[in-house]
Coordinates of C-alpha atoms and ligand atoms in Angstrom, one line a residue:
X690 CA 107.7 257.4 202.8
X691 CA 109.3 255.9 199.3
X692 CA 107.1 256.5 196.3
X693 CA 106.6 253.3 194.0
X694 CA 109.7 252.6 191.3
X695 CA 108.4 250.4 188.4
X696 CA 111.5 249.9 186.9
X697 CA 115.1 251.2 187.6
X698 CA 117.4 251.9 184.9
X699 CA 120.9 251.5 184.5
X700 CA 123.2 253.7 183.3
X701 CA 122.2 256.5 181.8
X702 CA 123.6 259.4 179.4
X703 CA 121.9 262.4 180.2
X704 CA 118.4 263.9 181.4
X705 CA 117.1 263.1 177.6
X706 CA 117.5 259.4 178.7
X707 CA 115.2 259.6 181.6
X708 CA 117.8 259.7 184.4
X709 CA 116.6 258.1 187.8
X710 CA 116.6 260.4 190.6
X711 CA 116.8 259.6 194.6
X712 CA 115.6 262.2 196.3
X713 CA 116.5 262.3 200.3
X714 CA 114.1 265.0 201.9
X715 CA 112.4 265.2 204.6
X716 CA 110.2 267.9 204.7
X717 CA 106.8 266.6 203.1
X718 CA 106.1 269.7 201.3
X719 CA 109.4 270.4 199.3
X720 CA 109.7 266.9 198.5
X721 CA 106.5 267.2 196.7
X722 CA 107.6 269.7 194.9
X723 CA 110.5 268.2 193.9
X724 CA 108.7 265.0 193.0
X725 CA 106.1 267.0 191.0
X726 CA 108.8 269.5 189.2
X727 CA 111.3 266.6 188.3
X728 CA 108.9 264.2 187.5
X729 CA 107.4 266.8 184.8
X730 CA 110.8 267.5 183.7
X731 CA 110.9 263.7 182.5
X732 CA 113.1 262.1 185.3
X733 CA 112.2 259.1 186.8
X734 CA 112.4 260.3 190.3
X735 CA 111.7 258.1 194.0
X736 CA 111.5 259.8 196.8
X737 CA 112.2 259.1 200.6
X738 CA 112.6 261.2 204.1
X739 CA 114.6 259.3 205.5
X740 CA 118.8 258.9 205.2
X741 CA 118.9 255.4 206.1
X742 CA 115.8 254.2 203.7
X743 CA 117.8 256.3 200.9
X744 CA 121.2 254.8 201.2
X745 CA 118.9 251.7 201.5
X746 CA 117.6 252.4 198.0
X747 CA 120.7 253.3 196.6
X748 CA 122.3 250.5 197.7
X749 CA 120.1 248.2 196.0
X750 CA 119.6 250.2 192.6
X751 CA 121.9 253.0 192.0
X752 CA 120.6 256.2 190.9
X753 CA 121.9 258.6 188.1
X754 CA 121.8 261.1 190.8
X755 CA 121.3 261.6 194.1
X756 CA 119.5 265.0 195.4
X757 CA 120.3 264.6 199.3
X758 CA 119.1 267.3 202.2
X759 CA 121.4 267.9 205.0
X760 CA 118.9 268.3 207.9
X761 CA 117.7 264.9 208.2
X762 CA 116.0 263.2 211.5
X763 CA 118.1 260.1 212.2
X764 CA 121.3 259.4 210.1
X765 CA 121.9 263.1 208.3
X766 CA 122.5 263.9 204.8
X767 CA 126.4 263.9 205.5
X768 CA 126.3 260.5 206.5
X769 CA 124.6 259.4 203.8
X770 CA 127.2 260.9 201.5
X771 CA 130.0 259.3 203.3
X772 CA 128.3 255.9 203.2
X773 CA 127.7 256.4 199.6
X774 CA 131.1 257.8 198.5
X775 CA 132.9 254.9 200.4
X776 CA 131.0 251.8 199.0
X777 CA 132.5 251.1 195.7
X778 CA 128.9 250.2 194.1
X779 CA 127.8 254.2 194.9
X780 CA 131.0 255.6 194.9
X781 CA 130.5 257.0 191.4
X782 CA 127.1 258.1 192.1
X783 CA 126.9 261.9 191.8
X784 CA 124.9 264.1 194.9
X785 CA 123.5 267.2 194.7
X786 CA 123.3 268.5 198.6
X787 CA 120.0 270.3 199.8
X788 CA 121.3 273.0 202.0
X789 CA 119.5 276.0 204.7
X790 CA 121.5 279.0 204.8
X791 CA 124.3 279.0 207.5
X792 CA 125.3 275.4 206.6
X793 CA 128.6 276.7 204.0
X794 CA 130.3 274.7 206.6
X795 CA 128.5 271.3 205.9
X796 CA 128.6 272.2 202.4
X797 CA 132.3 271.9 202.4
X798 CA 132.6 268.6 204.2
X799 CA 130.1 267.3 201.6
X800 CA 131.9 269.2 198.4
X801 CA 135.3 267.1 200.3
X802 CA 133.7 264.1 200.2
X803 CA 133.1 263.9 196.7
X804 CA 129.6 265.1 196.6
X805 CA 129.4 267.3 193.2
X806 CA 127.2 270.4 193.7
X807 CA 124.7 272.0 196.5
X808 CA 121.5 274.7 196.2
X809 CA 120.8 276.6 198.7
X810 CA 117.1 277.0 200.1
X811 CA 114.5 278.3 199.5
X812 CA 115.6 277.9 195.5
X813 CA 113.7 277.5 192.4
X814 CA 113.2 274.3 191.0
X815 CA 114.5 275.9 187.5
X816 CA 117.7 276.6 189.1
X817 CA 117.6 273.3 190.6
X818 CA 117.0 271.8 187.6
X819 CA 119.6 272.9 185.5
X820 CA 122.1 272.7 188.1
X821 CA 121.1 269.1 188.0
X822 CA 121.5 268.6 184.1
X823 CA 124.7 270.1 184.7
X824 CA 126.1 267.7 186.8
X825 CA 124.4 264.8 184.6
X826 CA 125.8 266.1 181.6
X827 CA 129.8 266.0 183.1
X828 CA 131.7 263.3 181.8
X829 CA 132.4 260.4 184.2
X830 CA 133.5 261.4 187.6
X831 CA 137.0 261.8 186.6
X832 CA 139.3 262.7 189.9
X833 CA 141.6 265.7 188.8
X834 CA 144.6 263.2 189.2
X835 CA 143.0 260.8 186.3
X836 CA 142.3 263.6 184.4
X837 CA 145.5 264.8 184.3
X838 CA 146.8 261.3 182.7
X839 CA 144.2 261.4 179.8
X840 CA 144.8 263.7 176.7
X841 CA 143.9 267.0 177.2
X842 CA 141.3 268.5 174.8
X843 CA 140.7 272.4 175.0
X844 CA 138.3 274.0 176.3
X845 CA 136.1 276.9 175.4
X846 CA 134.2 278.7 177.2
X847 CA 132.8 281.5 175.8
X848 CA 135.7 283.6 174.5
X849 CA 138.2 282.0 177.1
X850 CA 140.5 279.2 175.5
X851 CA 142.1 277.1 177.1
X852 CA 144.9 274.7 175.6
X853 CA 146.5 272.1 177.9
X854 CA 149.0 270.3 175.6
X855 CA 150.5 273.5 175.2
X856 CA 149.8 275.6 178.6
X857 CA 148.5 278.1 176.4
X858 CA 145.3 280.1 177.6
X859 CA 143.3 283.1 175.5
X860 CA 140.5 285.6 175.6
X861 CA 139.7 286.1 172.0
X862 CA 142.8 286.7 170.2
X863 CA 145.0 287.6 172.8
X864 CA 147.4 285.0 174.4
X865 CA 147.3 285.4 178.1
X866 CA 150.6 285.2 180.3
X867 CA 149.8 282.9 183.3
X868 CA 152.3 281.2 186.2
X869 CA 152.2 277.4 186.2
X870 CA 150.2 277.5 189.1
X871 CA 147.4 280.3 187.4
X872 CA 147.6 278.1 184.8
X873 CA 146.4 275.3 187.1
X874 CA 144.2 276.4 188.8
X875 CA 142.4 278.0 185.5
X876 CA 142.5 274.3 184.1
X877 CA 141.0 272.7 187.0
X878 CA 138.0 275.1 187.5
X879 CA 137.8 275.1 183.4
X880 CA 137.6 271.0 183.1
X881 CA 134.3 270.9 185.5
X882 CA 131.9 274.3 184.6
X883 CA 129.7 275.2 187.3
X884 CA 130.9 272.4 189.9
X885 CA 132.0 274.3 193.2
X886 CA 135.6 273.5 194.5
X887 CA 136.3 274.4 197.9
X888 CA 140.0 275.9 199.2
X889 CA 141.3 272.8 200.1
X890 CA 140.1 270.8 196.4
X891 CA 142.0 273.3 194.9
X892 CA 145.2 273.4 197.4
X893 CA 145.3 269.5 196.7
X894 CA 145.1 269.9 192.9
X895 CA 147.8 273.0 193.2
X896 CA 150.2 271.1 195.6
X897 CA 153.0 270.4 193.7
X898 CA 155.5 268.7 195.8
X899 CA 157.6 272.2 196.0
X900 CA 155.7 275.2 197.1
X901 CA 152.8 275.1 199.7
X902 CA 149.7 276.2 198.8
X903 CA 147.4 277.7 201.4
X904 CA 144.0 279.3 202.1
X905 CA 145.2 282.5 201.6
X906 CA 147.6 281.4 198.9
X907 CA 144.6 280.4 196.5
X908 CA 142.7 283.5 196.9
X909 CA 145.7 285.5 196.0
X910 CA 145.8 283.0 192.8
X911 CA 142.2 284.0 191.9
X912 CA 142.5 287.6 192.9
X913 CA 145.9 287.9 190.1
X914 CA 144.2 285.3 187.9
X915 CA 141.2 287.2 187.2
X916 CA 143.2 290.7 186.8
X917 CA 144.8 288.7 183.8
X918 CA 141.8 287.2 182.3
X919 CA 140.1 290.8 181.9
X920 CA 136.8 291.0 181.2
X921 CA 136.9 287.0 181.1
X922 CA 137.7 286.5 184.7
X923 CA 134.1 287.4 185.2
X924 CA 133.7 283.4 184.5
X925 CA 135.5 282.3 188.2
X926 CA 132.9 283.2 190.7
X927 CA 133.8 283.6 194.4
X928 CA 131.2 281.2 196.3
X929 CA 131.0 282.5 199.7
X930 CA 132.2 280.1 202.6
X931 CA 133.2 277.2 200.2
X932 CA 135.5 277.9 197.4
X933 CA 135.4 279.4 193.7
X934 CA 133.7 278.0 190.5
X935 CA 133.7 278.7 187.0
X936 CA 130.7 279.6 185.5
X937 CA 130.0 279.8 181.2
Ligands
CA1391 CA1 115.5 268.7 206.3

């Protein structure tokens, strides 16, 4: 079923701008919800159950962001990611994945594929909400490689600083000793809040040519990072099954 669209936008800058949502669900009740809950929240949302009528849609009007379930009859939510993220006219088009408990493996192969961010059901549509503004509100999907060719503003995050130019990173006043490779890692988490990068997003980011990162290698990382950050490693959350994030 697609709900009627009077008018897609373009681009837009942020959930203030009325942001067009596609929402791929399949189960009648929760998509609803999500209609009901978005919708209210000022989105211009269209809704379908299908994976095929949503790449469909997408296709011919691009959304500002694409809420996709997993579980879907016919072609699933993974293969509407990969179609999305591999034609150049969606590619930039940022998904949230619907996931059930027990899919942390799907949730990876999505997070790989470019999709930007999963909830897990049953959620709250607050917590779905602002995990959507969140993702809305990041600049441009930069790739970590392009980012690292731009100039490098600092970040803040609460009393964590972090200074690229000059490698430097601080809690407060204090001037934190990091490797190259803490340092990294810090920076990648720290340039995308609350976006989930799994192991291997984080071993490609780390590789440096020299030393090889592994599974195990990046844990160790966090584990040493965190122990150096003090009270402010409380910021990189472990996300069980699929990687580490950094939350404000
Ligand atoms: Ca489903």
């Amino acid at each position: 079923m697609v709900s009627t669209m009077s008018k897609a936008r373009g681009k837009s800058n942020g959930p203030s701008s009325k942001a067009y949502l596609l929402v791929v669900e399949d189960e009648k009740d929760l998509q609803d919800l999500l209609n009901y809950n978005l919708t209210r929240e000022g989105f211009k949302v269209v809704c379908t159950d299908r994976g095929e009528q949503g790449l469909e849609i997408a296709r011919q009007h691009p959304p500002d962001l694409v809420v996709l379930d997993l579980m879907l009859p016919g072609m699933d939510g993974l293969d509407v990611c990969r179609n999305l993220k591999s034609d150049p006219n969606t590619a930039h088009v940022p998904i949230v994945m619907l996931t059930a408990k027990g899919e942390e493996s799907d949730v990876v192969i999505g997070l790989e594929m470019g999709a930007d961010d999963y909830v897990t059901k049953p959620f709250s549509p607050r917590v779905l909400i602002a995990r959507l503004k969140a993702v809305l509100r990041r600049p441009g999907a930069a790739s970590p490689a392009e980012a690292d060719a731009e100039t490098k503003p600092a970040i803040r995050i609460n009393e964590l600083q972090i200074i690229p130019d000059r490698h430097e990173v601080r809690v407060g006043e204090e001037t934190i000793e990091l490797t190259a490779t803490e340092f990294r890692l810090l920076y990648l988490l720290a340039r995308r809040p609350g976006r989930v990068f799994t192991r291997q997003q984080i071993i490609d980011a780390l590789h440096d040519g020299f030393a090889a990162v592994t599974d195990r290698s990046v844990d160790v990382h966090v584990v040493s990072l965190r122990r150096k950050l003090s009270d402010a490693g409380r910021h990189i959350k472990t996300v069980r099954g699929v990687g580490y994030r950094l939350e404000e």
